[in-house]
Tab-separated table of C-alpha atoms and ligand atoms in Angstrom:
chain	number	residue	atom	x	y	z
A	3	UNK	CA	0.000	0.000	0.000
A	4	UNK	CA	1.581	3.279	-0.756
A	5	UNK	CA	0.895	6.453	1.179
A	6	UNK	CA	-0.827	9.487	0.499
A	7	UNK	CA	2.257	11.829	0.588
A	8	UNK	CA	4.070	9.714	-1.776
A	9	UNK	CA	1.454	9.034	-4.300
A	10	UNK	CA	1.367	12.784	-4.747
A	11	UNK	CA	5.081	13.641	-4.672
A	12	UNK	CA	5.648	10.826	-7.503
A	13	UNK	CA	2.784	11.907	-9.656
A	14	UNK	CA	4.153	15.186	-8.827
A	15	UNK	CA	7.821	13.887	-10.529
A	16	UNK	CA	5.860	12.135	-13.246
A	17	UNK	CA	4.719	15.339	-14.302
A	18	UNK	CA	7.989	17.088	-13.883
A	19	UNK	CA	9.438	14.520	-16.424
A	20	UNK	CA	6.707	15.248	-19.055
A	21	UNK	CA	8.095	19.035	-18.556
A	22	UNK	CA	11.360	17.433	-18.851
A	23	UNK	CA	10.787	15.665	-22.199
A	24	UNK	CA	9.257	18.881	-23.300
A	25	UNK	CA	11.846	21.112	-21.944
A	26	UNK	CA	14.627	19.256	-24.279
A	27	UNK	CA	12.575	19.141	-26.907
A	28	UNK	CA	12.418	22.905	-27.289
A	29	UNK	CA	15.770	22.794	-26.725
A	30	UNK	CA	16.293	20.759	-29.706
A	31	UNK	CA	13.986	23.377	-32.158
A	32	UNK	CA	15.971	25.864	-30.978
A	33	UNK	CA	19.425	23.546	-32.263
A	34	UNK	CA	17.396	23.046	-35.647
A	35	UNK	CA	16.462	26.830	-36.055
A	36	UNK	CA	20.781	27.458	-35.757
A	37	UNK	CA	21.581	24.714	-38.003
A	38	UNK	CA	22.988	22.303	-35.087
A	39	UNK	CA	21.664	19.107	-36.400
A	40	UNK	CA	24.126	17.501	-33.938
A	41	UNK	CA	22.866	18.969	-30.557
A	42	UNK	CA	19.238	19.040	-31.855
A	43	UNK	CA	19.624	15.188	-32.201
A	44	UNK	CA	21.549	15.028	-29.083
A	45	UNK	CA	18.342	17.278	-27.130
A	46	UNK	CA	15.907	14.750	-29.362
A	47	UNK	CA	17.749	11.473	-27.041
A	48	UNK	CA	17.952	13.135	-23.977
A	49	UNK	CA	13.988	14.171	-24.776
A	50	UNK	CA	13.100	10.798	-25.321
A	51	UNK	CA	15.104	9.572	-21.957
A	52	UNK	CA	12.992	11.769	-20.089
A	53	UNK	CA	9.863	10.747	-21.219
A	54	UNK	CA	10.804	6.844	-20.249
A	55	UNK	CA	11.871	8.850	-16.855
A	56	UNK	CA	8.131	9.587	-16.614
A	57	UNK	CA	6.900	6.095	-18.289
A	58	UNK	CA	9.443	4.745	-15.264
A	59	UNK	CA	7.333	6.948	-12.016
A	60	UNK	CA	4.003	5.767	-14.059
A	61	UNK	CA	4.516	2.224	-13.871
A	62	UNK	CA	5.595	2.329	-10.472
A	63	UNK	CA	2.659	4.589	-9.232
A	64	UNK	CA	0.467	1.605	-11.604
A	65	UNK	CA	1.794	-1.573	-9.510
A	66	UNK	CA	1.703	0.486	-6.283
A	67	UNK	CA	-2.370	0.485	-7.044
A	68	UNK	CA	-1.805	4.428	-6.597
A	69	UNK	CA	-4.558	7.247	-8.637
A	70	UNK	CA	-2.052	8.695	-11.586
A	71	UNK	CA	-3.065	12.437	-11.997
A	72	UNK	CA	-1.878	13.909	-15.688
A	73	UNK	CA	-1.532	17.500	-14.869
A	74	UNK	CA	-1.395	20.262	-17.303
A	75	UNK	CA	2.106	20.975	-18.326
A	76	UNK	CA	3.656	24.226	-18.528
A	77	UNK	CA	5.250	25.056	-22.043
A	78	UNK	CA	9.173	25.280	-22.093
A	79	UNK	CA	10.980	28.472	-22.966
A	80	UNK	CA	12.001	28.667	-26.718
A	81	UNK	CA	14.957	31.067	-26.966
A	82	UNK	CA	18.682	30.364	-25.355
A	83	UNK	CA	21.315	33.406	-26.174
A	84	UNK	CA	23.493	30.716	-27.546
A	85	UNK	CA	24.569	26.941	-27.170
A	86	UNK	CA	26.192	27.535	-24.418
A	87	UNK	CA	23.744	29.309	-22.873
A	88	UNK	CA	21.122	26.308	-23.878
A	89	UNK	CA	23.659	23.972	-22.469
A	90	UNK	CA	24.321	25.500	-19.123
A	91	UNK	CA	20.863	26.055	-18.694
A	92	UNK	CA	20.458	21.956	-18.803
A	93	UNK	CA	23.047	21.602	-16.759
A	94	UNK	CA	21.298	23.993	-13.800
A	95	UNK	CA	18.110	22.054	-14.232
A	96	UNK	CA	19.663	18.509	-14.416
A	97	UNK	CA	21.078	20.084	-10.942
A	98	UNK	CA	17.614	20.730	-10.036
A	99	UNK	CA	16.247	17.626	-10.699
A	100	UNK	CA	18.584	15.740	-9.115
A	101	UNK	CA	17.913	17.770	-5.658
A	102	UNK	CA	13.874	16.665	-6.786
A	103	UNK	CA	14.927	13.103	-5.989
A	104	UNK	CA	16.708	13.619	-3.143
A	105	UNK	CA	13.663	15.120	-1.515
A	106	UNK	CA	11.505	12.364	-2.385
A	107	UNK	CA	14.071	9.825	-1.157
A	108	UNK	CA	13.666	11.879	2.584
A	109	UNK	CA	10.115	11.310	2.353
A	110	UNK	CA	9.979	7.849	1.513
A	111	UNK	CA	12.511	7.298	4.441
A	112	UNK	CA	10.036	9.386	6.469
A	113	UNK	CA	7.394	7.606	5.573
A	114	UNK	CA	9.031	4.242	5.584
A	115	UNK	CA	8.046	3.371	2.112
A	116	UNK	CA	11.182	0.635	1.565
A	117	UNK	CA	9.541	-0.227	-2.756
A	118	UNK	CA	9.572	3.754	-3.022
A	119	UNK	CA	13.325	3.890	-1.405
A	120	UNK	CA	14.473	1.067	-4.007
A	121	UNK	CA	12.433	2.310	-6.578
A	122	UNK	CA	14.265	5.765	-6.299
A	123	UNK	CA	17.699	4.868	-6.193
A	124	UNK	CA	17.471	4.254	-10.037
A	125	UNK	CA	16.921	7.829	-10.298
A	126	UNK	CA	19.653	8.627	-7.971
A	127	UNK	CA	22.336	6.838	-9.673
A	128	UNK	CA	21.153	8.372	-13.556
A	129	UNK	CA	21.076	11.911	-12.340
A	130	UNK	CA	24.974	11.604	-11.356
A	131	UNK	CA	25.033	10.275	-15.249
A	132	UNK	CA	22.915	13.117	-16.468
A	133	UNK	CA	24.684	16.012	-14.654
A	134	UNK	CA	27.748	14.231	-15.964
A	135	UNK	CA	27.084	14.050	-19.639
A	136	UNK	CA	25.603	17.920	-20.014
A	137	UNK	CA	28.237	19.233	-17.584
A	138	UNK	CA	31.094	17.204	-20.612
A	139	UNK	CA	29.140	19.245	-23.273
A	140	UNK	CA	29.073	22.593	-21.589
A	141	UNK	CA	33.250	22.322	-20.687
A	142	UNK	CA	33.540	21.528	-24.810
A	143	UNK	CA	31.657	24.554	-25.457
A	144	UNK	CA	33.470	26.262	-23.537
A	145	UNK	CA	36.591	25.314	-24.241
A	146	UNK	CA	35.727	25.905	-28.141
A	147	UNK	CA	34.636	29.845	-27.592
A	148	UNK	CA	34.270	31.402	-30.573
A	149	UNK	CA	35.855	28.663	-32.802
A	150	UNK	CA	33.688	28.053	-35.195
A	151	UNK	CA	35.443	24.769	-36.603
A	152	UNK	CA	35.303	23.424	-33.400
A	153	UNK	CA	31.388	24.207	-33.071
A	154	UNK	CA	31.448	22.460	-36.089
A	155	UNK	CA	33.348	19.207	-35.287
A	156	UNK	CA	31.468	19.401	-31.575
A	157	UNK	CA	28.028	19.481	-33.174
A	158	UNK	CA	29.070	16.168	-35.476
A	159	UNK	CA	30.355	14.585	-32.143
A	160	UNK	CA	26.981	15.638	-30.384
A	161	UNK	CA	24.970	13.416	-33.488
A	162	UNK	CA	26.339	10.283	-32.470
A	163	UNK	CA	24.389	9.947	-28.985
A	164	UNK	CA	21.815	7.259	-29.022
A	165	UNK	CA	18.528	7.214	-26.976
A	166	UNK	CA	18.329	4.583	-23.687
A	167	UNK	CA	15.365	4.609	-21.508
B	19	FE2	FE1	14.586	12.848	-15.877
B	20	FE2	FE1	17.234	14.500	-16.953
């Protein structure tokens, strides 16, 4: 039987991971629209891995026997300054995200919810991987400036990321 407080933080995250998936996905128009077929593809995976991030918090919330709530989902931004900028700005939210989970991990200790505990710790492992990867891209970027070769060679690196769940 899962509790009341956990049912609604993890619909809660489910929600957040739509955003997520939609987040990137704006991310990845906004790639297209500067000819970075690369990094749009690259935003397209990482779209796609947060959507089975949500699929992941519905099917537990489904076995639990818990009420899934859909919620409306706020629409993403649609204009970064620059790659970098789009970059950094998924690395700050990846950071975000990642202190998400820890605050549902307190309350399923709090509440003693051991399946929720276990369940999370799958989350808690890929956000150390998902802070990782964005933070590798936004040191590149970095590192490249105002080279526009190396933009160049980055974005055909960035194209050969494939989607997991
Ligand atoms: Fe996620
Ligand atoms: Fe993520």
């Amino acid at each position: 039987m899962i509790g009341k407080k956990v049912t609604a933080a993890l619909n809660l995250q489910m929600n957040r991971e739509f955003y997520n998936a939609r987040l990137y996905l704006s991310m990845a128009v906004y790639f297209h629209s500067i000819n970075m077929e690369g990094a749009a593809g690259w935003m397209e995976s990482q779209s796609k891995e947060e959507t089975g991030h949500a699929m992941r918090l519905y099917k537990h919330l489904q076995e639990r026997g818990a009420r899934i709530l859909l919620a409306a989902v706020e629409a993403p931004p649609t204009k970064w300054d620059s790659p970098l900028a789009a970059f950094e700005a998924a690395y700050e939210h990846e950071c975000k995200v990642t202190r998400e989970f820890d605050e549902h991990l307190e309350l399923a200790r709090a509440e003693k919810d051991n399946a929720t505990i276990s369940f999370l710790q799958w989350f808690v492992n890929e956000q150390v991987e998902e802070e990782a990867s964005v933070d590798a891209v936004v040191r590149k970027i970095k590192m490249i400036g105002d080279h526009k070769g190396g933009l160049f060679m980055l974005d055909r690196a960035l194209s050969e990321r494939k989607a997991k769940d």
